[in-house]
Short mmCIF file of C-alpha atoms (C1' of nucleotides) in Angstrom, two decimals:
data_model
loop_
_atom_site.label_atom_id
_atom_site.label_comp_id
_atom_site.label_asym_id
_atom_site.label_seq_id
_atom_site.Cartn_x
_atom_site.Cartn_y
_atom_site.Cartn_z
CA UNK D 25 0.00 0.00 0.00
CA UNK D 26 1.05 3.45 -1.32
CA UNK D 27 0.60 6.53 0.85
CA UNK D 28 -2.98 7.53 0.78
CA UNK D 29 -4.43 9.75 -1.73
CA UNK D 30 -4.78 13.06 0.28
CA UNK D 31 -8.53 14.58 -0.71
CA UNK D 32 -10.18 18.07 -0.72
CA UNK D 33 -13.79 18.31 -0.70
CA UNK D 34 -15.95 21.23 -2.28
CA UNK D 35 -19.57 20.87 -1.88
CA UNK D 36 -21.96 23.60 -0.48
CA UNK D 37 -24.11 21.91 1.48
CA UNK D 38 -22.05 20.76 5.03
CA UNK D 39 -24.65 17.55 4.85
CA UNK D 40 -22.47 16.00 1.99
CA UNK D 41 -19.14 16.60 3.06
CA UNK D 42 -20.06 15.36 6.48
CA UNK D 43 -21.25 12.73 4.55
CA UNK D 44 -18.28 12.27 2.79
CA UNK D 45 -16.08 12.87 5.58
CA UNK D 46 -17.67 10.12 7.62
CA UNK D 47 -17.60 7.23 4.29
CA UNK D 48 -13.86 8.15 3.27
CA UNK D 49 -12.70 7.89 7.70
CA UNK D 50 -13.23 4.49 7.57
CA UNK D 51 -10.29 4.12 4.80
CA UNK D 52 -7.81 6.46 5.89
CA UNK D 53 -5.25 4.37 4.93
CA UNK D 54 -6.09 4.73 1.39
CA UNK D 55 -7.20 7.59 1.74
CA UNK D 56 -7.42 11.29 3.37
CA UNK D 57 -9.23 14.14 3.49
CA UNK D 58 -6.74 17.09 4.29
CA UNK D 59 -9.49 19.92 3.51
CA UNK D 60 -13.46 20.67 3.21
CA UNK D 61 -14.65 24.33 1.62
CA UNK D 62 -18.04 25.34 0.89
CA UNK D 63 -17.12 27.68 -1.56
CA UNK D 64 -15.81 28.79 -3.97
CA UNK D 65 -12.99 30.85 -3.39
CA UNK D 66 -12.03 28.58 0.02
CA UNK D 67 -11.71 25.74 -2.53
CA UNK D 68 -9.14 27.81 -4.57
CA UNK D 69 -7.34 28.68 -1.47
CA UNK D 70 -7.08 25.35 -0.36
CA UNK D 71 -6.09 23.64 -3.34
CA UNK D 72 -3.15 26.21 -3.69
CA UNK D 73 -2.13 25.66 -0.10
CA UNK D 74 -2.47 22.00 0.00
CA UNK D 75 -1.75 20.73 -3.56
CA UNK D 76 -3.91 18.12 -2.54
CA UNK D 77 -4.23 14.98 -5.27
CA UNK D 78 -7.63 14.98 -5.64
CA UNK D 79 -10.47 17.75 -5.69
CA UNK D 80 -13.60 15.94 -5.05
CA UNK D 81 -16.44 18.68 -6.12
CA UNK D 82 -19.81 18.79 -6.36
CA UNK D 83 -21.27 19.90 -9.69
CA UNK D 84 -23.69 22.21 -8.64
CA UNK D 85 -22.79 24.56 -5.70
CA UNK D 86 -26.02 26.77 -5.13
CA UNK D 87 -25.40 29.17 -8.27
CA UNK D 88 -21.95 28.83 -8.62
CA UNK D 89 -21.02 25.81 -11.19
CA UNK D 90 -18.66 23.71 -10.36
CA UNK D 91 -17.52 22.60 -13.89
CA UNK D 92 -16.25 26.20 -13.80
CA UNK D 93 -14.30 25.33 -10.57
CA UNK D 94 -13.48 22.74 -12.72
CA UNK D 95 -11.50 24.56 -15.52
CA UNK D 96 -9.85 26.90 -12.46
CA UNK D 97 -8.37 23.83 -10.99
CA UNK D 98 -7.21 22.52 -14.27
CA UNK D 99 -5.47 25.58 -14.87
CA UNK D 100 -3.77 25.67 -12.19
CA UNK D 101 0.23 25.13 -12.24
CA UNK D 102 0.04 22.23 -10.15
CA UNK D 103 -3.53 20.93 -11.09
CA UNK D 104 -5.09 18.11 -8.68
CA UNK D 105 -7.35 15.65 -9.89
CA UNK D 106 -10.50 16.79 -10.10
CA UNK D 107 -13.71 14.28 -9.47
CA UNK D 108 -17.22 15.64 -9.77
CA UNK D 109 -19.93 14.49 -7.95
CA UNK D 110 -23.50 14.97 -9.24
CA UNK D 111 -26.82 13.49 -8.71
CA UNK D 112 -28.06 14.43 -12.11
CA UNK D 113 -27.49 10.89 -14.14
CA UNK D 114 -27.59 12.65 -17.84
CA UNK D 115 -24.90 11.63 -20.64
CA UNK D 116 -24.84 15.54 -21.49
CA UNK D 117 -23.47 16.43 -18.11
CA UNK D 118 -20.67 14.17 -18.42
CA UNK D 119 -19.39 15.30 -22.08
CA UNK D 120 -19.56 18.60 -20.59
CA UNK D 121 -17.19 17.47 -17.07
CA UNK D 122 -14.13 15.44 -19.02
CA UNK D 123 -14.44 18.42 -21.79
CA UNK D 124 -13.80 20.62 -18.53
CA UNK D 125 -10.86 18.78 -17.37
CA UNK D 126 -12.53 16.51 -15.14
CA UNK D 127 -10.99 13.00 -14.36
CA UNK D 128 -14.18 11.87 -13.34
CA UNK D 129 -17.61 12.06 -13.06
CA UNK D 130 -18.89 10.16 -10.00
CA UNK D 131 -22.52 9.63 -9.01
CA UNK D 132 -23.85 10.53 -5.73
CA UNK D 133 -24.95 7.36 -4.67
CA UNK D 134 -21.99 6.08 -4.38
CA UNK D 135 -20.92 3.91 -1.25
CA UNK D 136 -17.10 4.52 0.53
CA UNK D 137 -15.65 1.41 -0.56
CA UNK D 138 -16.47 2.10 -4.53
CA UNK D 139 -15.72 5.85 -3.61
CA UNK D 140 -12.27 5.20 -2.66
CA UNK D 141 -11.27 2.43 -5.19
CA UNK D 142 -11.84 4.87 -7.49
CA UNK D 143 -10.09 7.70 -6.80
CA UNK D 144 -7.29 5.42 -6.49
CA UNK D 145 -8.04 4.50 -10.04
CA UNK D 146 -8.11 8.30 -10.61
CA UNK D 147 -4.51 8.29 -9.16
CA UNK D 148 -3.69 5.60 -11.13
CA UNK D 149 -4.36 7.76 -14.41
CA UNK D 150 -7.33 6.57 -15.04
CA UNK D 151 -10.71 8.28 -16.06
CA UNK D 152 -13.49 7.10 -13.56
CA UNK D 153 -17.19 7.69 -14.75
CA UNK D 154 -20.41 6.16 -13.14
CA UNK D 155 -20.49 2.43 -14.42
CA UNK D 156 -24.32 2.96 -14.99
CA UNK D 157 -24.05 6.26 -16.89
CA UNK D 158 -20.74 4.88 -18.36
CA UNK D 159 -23.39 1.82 -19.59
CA UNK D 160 -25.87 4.22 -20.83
CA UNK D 161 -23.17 6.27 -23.10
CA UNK D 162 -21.90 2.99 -24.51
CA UNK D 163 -25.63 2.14 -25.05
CA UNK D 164 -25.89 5.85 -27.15
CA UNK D 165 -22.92 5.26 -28.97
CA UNK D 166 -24.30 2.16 -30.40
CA UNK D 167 -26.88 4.10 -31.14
CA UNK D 168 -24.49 6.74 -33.29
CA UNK D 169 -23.55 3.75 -35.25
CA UNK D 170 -26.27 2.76 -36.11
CA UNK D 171 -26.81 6.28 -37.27
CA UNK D 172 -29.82 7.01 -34.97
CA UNK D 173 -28.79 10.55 -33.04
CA UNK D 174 -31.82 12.44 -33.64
CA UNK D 175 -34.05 12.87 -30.65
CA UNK D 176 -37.22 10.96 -31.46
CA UNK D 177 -35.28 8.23 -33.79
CA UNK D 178 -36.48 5.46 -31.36
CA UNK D 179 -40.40 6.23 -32.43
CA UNK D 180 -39.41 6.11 -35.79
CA UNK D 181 -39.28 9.66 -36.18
CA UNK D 182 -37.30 10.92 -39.43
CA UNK D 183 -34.64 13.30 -38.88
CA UNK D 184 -36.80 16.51 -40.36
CA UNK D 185 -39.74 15.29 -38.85
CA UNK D 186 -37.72 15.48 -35.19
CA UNK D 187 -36.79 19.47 -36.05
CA UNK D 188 -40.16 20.15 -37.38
CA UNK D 189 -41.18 18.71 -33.56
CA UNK D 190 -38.62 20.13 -31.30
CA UNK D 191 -40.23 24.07 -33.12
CA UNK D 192 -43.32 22.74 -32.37
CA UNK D 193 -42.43 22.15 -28.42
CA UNK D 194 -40.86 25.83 -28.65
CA UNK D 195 -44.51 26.73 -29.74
CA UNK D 196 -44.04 27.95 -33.17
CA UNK D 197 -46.96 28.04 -35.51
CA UNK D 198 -47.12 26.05 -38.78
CA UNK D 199 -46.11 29.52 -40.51
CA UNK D 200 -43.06 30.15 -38.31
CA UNK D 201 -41.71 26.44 -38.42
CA UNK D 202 -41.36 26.69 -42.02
CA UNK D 203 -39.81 29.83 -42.06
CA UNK D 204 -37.44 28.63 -39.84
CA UNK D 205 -36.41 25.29 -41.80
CA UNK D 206 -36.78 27.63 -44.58
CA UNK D 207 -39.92 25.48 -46.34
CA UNK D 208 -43.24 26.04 -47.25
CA UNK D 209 -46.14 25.61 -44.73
CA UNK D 210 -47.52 22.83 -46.78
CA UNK D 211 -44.32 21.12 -46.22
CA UNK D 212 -44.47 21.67 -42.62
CA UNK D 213 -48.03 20.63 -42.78
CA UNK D 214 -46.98 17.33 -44.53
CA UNK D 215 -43.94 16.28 -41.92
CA UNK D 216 -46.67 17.24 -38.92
CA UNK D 217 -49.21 14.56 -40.52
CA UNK D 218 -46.81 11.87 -40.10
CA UNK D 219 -45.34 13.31 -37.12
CA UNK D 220 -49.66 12.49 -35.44
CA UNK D 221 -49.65 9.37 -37.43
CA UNK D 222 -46.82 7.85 -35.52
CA UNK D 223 -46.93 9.61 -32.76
CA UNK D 224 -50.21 8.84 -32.55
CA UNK D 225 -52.22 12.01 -32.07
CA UNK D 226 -54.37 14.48 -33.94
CA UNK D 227 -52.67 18.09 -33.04
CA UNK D 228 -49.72 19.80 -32.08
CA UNK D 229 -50.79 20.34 -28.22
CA UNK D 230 -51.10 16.39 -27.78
CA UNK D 231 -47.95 16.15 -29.77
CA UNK D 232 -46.34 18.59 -27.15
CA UNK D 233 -47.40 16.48 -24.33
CA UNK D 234 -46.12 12.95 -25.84
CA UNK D 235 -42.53 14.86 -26.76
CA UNK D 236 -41.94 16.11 -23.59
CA UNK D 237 -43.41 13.39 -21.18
CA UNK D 238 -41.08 11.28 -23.52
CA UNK D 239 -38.42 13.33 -22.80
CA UNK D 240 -37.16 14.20 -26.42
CA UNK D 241 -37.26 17.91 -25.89
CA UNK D 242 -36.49 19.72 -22.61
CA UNK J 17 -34.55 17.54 28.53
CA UNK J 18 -37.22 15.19 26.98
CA UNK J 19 -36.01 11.81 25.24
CA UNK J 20 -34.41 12.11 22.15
CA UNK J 21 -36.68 12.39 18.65
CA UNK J 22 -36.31 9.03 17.28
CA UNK J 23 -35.53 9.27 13.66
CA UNK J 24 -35.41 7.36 10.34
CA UNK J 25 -33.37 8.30 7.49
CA UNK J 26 -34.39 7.68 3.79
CA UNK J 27 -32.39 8.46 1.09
CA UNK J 28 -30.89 6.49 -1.58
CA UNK J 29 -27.81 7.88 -1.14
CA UNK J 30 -25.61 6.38 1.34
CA UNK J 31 -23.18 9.52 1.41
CA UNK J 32 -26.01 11.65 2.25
CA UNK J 33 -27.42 8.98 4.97
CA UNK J 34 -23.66 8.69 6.34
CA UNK J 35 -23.77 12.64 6.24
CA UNK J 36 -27.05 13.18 8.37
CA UNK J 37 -25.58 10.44 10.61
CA UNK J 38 -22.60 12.33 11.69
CA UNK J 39 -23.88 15.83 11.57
CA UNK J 40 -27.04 14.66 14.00
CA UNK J 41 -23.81 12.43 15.90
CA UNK J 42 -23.11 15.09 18.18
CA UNK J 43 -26.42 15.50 19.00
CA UNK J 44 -27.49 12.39 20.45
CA UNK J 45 -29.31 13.41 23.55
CA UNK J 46 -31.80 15.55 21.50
CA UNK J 47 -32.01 12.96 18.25
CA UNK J 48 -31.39 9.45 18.10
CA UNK J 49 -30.73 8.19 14.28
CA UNK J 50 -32.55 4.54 15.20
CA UNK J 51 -32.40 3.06 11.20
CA UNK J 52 -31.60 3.80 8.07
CA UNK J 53 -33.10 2.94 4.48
CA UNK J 54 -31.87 3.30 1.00
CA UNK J 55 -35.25 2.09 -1.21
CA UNK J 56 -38.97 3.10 0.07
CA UNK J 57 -39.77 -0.47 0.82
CA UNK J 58 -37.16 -1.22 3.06
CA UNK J 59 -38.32 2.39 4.32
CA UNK J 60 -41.61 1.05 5.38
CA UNK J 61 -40.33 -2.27 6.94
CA UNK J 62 -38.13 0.18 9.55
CA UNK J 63 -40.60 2.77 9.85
CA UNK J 64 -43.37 -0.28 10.74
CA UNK J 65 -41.28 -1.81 12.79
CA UNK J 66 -39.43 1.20 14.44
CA UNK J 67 -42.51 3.53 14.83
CA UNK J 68 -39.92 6.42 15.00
CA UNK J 69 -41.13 10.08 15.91
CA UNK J 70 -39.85 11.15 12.32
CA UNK J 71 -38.85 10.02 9.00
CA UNK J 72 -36.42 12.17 7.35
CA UNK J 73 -36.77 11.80 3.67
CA UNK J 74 -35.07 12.53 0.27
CA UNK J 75 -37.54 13.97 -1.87
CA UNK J 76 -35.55 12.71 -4.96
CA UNK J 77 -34.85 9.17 -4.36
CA UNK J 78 -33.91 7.99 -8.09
CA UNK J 79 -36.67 6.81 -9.84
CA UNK J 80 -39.09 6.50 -6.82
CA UNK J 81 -40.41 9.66 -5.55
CA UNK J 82 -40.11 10.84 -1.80
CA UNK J 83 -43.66 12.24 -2.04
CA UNK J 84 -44.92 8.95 -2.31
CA UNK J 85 -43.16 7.31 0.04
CA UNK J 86 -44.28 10.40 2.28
CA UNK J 87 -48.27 9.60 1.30
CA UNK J 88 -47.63 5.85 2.39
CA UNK J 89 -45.97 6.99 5.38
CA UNK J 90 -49.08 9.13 6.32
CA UNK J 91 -51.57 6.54 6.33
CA UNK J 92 -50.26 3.84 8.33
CA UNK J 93 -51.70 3.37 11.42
CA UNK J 94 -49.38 4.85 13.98
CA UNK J 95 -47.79 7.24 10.72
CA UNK J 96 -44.40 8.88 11.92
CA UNK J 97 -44.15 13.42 11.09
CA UNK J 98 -42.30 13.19 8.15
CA UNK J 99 -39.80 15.55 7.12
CA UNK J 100 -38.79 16.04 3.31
CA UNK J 101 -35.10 16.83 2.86
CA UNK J 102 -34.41 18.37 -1.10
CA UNK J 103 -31.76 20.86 -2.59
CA UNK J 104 -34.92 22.11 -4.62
CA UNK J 105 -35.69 25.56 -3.39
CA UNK J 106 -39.17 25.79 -5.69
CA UNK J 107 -41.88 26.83 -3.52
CA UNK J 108 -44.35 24.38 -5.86
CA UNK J 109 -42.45 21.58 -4.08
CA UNK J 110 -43.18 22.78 -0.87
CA UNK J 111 -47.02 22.74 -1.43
CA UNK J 112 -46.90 19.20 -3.08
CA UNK J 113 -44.93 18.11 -0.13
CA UNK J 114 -47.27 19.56 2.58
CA UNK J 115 -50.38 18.10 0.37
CA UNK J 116 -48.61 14.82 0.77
CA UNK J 117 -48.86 14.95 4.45
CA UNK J 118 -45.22 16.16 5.16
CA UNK J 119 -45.17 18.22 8.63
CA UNK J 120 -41.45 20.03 7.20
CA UNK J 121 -39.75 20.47 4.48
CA UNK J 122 -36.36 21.75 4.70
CA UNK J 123 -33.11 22.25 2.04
CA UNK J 124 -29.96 20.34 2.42
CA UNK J 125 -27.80 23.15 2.85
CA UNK J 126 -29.07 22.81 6.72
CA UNK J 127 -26.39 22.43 9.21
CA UNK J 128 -26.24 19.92 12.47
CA UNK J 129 -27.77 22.48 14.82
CA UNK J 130 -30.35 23.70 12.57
CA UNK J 131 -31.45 20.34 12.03
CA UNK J 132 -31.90 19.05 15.08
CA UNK J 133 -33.77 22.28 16.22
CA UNK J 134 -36.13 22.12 12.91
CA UNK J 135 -36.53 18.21 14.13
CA UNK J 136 -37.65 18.87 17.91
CA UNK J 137 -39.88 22.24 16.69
CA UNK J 138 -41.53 19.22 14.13
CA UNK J 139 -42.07 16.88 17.47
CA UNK J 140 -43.67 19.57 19.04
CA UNK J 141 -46.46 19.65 16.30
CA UNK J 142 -44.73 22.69 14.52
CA UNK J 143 -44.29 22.58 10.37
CA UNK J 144 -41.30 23.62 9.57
CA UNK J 145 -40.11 25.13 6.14
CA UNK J 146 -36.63 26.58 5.03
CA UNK J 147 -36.28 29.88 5.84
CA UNK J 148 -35.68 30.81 2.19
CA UNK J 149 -38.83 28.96 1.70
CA UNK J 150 -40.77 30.47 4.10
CA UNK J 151 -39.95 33.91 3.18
CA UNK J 152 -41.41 33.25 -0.26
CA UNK J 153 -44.44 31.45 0.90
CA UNK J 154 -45.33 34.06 3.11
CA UNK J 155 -45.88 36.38 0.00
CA UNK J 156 -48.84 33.99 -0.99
CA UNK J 157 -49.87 33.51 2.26
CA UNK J 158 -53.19 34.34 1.38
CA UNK J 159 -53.93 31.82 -1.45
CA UNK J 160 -52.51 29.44 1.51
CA UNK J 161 -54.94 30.35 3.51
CA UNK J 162 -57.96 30.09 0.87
CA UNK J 163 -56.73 26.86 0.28
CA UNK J 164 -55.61 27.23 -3.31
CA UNK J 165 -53.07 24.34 -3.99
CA UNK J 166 -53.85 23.78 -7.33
CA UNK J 167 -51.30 23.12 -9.82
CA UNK J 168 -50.48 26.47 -11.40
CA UNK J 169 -51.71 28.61 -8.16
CA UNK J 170 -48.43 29.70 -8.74
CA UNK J 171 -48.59 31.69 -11.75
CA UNK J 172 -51.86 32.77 -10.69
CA UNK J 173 -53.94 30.80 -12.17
CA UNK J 174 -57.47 30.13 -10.64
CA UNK J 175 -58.72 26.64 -10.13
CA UNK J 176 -61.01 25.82 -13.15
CA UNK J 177 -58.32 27.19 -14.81
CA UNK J 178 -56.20 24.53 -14.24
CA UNK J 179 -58.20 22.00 -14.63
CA UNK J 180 -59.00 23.14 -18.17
CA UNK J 181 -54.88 23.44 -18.41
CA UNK J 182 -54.78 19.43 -17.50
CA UNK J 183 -57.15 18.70 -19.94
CA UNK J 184 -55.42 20.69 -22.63
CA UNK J 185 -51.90 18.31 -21.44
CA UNK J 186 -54.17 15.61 -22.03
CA UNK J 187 -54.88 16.04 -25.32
CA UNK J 188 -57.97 16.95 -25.43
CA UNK J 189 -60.56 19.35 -27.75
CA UNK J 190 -62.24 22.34 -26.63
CA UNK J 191 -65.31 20.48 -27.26
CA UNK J 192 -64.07 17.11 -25.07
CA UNK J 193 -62.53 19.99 -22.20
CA UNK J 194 -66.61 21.14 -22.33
CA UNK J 195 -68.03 17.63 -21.71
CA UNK J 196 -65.36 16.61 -19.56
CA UNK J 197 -65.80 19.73 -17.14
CA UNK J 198 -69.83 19.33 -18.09
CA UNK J 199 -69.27 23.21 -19.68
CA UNK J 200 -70.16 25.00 -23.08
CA UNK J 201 -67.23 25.22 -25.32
CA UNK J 202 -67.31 28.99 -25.03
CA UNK J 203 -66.62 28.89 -21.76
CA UNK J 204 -63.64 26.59 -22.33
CA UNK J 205 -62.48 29.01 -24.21
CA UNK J 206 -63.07 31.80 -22.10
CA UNK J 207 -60.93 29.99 -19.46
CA UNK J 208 -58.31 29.09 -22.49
CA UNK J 209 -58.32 33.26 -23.03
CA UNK J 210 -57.12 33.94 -19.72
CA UNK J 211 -54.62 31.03 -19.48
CA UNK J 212 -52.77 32.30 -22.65
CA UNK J 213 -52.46 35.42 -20.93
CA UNK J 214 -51.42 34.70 -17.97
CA UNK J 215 -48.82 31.46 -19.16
CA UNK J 216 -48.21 34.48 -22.06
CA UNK J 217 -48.87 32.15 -25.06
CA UNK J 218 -51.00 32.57 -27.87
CA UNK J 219 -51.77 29.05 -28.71
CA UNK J 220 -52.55 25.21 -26.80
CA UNK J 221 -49.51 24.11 -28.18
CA UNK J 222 -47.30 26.33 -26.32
CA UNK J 223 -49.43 26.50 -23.52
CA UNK J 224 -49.00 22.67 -22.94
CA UNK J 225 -44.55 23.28 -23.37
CA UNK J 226 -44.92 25.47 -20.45
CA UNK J 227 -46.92 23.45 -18.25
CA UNK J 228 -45.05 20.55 -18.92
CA UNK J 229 -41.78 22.55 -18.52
CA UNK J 230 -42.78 24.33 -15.42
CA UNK J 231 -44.07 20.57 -13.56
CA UNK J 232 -47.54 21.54 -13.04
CA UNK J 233 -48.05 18.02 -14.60
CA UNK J 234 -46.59 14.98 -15.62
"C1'" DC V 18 -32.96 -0.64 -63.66
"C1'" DG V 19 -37.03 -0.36 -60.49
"C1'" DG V 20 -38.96 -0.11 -56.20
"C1'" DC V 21 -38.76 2.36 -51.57
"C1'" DG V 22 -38.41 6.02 -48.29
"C1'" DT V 23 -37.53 10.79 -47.46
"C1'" DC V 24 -38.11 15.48 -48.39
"C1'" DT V 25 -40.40 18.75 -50.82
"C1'" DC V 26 -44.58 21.18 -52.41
"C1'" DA V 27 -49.47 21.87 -54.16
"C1'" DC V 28 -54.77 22.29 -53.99
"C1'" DC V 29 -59.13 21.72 -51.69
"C1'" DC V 30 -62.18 21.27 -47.88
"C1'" DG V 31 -64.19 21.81 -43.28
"C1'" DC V 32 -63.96 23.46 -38.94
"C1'" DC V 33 -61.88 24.08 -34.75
"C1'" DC V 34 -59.56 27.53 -32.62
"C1'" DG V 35 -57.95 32.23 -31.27
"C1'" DG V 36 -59.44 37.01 -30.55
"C1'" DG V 37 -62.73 40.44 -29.80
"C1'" DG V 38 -66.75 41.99 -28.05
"C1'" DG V 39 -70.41 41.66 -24.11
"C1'" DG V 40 -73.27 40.03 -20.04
"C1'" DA V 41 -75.19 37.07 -16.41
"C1'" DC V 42 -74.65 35.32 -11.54
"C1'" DC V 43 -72.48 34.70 -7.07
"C1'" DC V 44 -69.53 35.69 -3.34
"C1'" DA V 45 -65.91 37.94 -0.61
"C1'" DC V 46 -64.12 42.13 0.71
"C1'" DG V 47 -63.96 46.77 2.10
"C1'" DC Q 11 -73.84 48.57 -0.34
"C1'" DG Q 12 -70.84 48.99 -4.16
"C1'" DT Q 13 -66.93 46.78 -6.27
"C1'" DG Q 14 -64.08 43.41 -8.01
"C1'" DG Q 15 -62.88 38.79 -9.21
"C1'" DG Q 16 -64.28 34.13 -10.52
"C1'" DT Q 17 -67.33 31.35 -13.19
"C1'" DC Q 18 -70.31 30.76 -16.73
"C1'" DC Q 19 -72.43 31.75 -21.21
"C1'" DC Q 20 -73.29 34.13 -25.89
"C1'" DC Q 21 -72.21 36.35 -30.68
"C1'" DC Q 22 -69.24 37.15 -34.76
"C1'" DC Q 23 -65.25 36.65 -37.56
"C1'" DG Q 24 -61.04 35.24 -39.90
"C1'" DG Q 25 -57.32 32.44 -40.15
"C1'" DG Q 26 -54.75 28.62 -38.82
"C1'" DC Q 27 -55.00 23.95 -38.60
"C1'" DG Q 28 -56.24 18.93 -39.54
"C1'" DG Q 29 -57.25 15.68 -43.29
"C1'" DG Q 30 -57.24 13.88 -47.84
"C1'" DT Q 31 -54.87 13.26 -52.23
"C1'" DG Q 32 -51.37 13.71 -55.44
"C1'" DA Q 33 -46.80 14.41 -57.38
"C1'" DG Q 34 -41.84 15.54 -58.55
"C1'" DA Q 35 -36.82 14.99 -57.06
"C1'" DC Q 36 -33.34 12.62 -54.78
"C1'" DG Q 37 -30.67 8.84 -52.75
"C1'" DC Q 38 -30.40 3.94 -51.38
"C1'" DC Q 39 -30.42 -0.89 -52.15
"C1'" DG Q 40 -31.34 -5.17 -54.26
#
DNA sequence: CGGCGTCTCACCCGCCCGGGGGGACCCACG
DNA sequence: CGTGGGTCCCCCCGGGCGGGTGAGACGCCG
């Protein structure tokens, strides 16, 4: 056994690092927390005092973000590891993190034993992300080959007839859609008939309600 | 000094369980953590077989929904006060959770101290809300007090109003809104007038995006 | 080459819907 | 007691929308 990876934690709320605090004691062989801010500017403070290996941060500190803590800590001339730690399980989050300089994207509901194996795996070099969400973005690059990105693809939906919907959801008239797309209302008219036929509705405001309880659109 | 509250923690998150845990640790004459659960129906096999004073509960528990779990709670027999713990400061939530039974509902960003206060006020037949929370709620204090918690009070819409606004999520025709609600069409649309102005939309379509968008319905 | 699906556009029809009036009743509030 | 808001209903009107049918252009694949 190495000596253990020494740990800051950034989270807002005093709940989660306690929480933290208390899952990571049992290990502090492997590992040790050396610091704890709830803000920003603590964080930075800390991480340039400590040069800690690992920042473990939560993604979403009140208003502050802390993918943009993120990019500070990456940028720093002796950059830690950073790990975020979200509850929010969406693919989109976690382009966004490793674009950031993230070298991982934990989720919450982690337990201490996972927690610690992998920021040791973070140590080791590795990238660590959620094996569920890590699942799901394997599942969704399938998906790419298979050449179905569009939102909407899995109802069958044709590529046009997914834009024609997502102006729709943004409540755009039949008028304004094809000005949009740069078509002719008939057209527009034509690609919303098939959009109710396999949807299986018979107007827009039922359409609305199917996209967005399906989640297509946000 | 009374006996301690005996609590119940629910949350699927085990840092956030081992967080409550030590922050209510140094607190154990006043509140007693007596179980734990990490899914609702090992939730109601403690809380049945516990009877604590109080279940603390995630509002967000994955997929399942702490609101539910909180409406179970409420009808058993000898039902604990249940307190909703969320990092959602939406008033909305807070009306859902007290229509759900709830006697608190407080934000995560509570400390130790603040807790355990907030948890003895609750034993002593009190409903507590976050301070944030309450400062906001007090401003429509008087709907509260009419007993408007109708989806959309929020936005000011009136009660028929929103049932005519569920109707239009549905799917549904002027004509089926009418027979539904046992109305004339014009009326429907009377009530549709005033719900594009105050949702400020000019169409169903868009009306049913920002319902959808702002949770008034699933 | 000849289907097949997608994207594009057109014409016609019927009517529901949005927008503008107005007016009735009831009830709470001042 | 007046006033204001909520609920309910009515009229008229024009345009947007849903529904049907048809067709030309393009790319793909067997």
């Amino acid at each position: 056994m190495e000596t253990p990876v020494r740990v800051v934690l950034v989270d807002d709320h005093p709940m989660v690092r306690a929480g933290l605090s208390a899952m990571l004691a049992p290990f502090a062989r492997r590992v040790r927390v050396v610091g704890q801010a709830g803000d920003v500017t603590t964080a930075l403070e800390l991480v340039t005092g400590l040069s800690p290996d690992v920042a473990l941060v939560d993604v979403r500190m009140g208003t502050a973000s802390g993918l943009d803590l993120c990019r500070t800590l990456a940028a720093l001339p002796v950059p830690p590891r950073v790990v975020l730690l979200s509850v929010y399980d969406d693919e989109q989050y976690v382009y966004e993190a490793l674009r950031a300089g993230a070298s991982g994207y934990l989720l919450k509901r982690v337990d201490g034993e996972e927690l610690v194996r992998r920021l040791e795996e973070v140590m080791g070099g590795e990238t660590v992300v959620d094996v569920t969400l890590a699942g799901r973005i394997a599942a969704s690059a399938a998906r790419l080959h298979r050449g179905e990105f569009w939102p909407g693809a899995h109802l069958g939906l044709t590529q046009r007839e997914s834009e024609v919907l997502s102006l729709l959801v943004a409540g755009l008239s039949n008028r304004a859609i094809a000005d949009r797309l740069v078509l002719g209302q008939e057209t527009v008219k034509s690609h919303l008939r098939a959009l109710y036929r396999k949807l299986d509705v018979t107007d827009r405001a039922a359409a609305v309600t199917v996209a967005l309880r399906d989640g297509m659109f946000r």
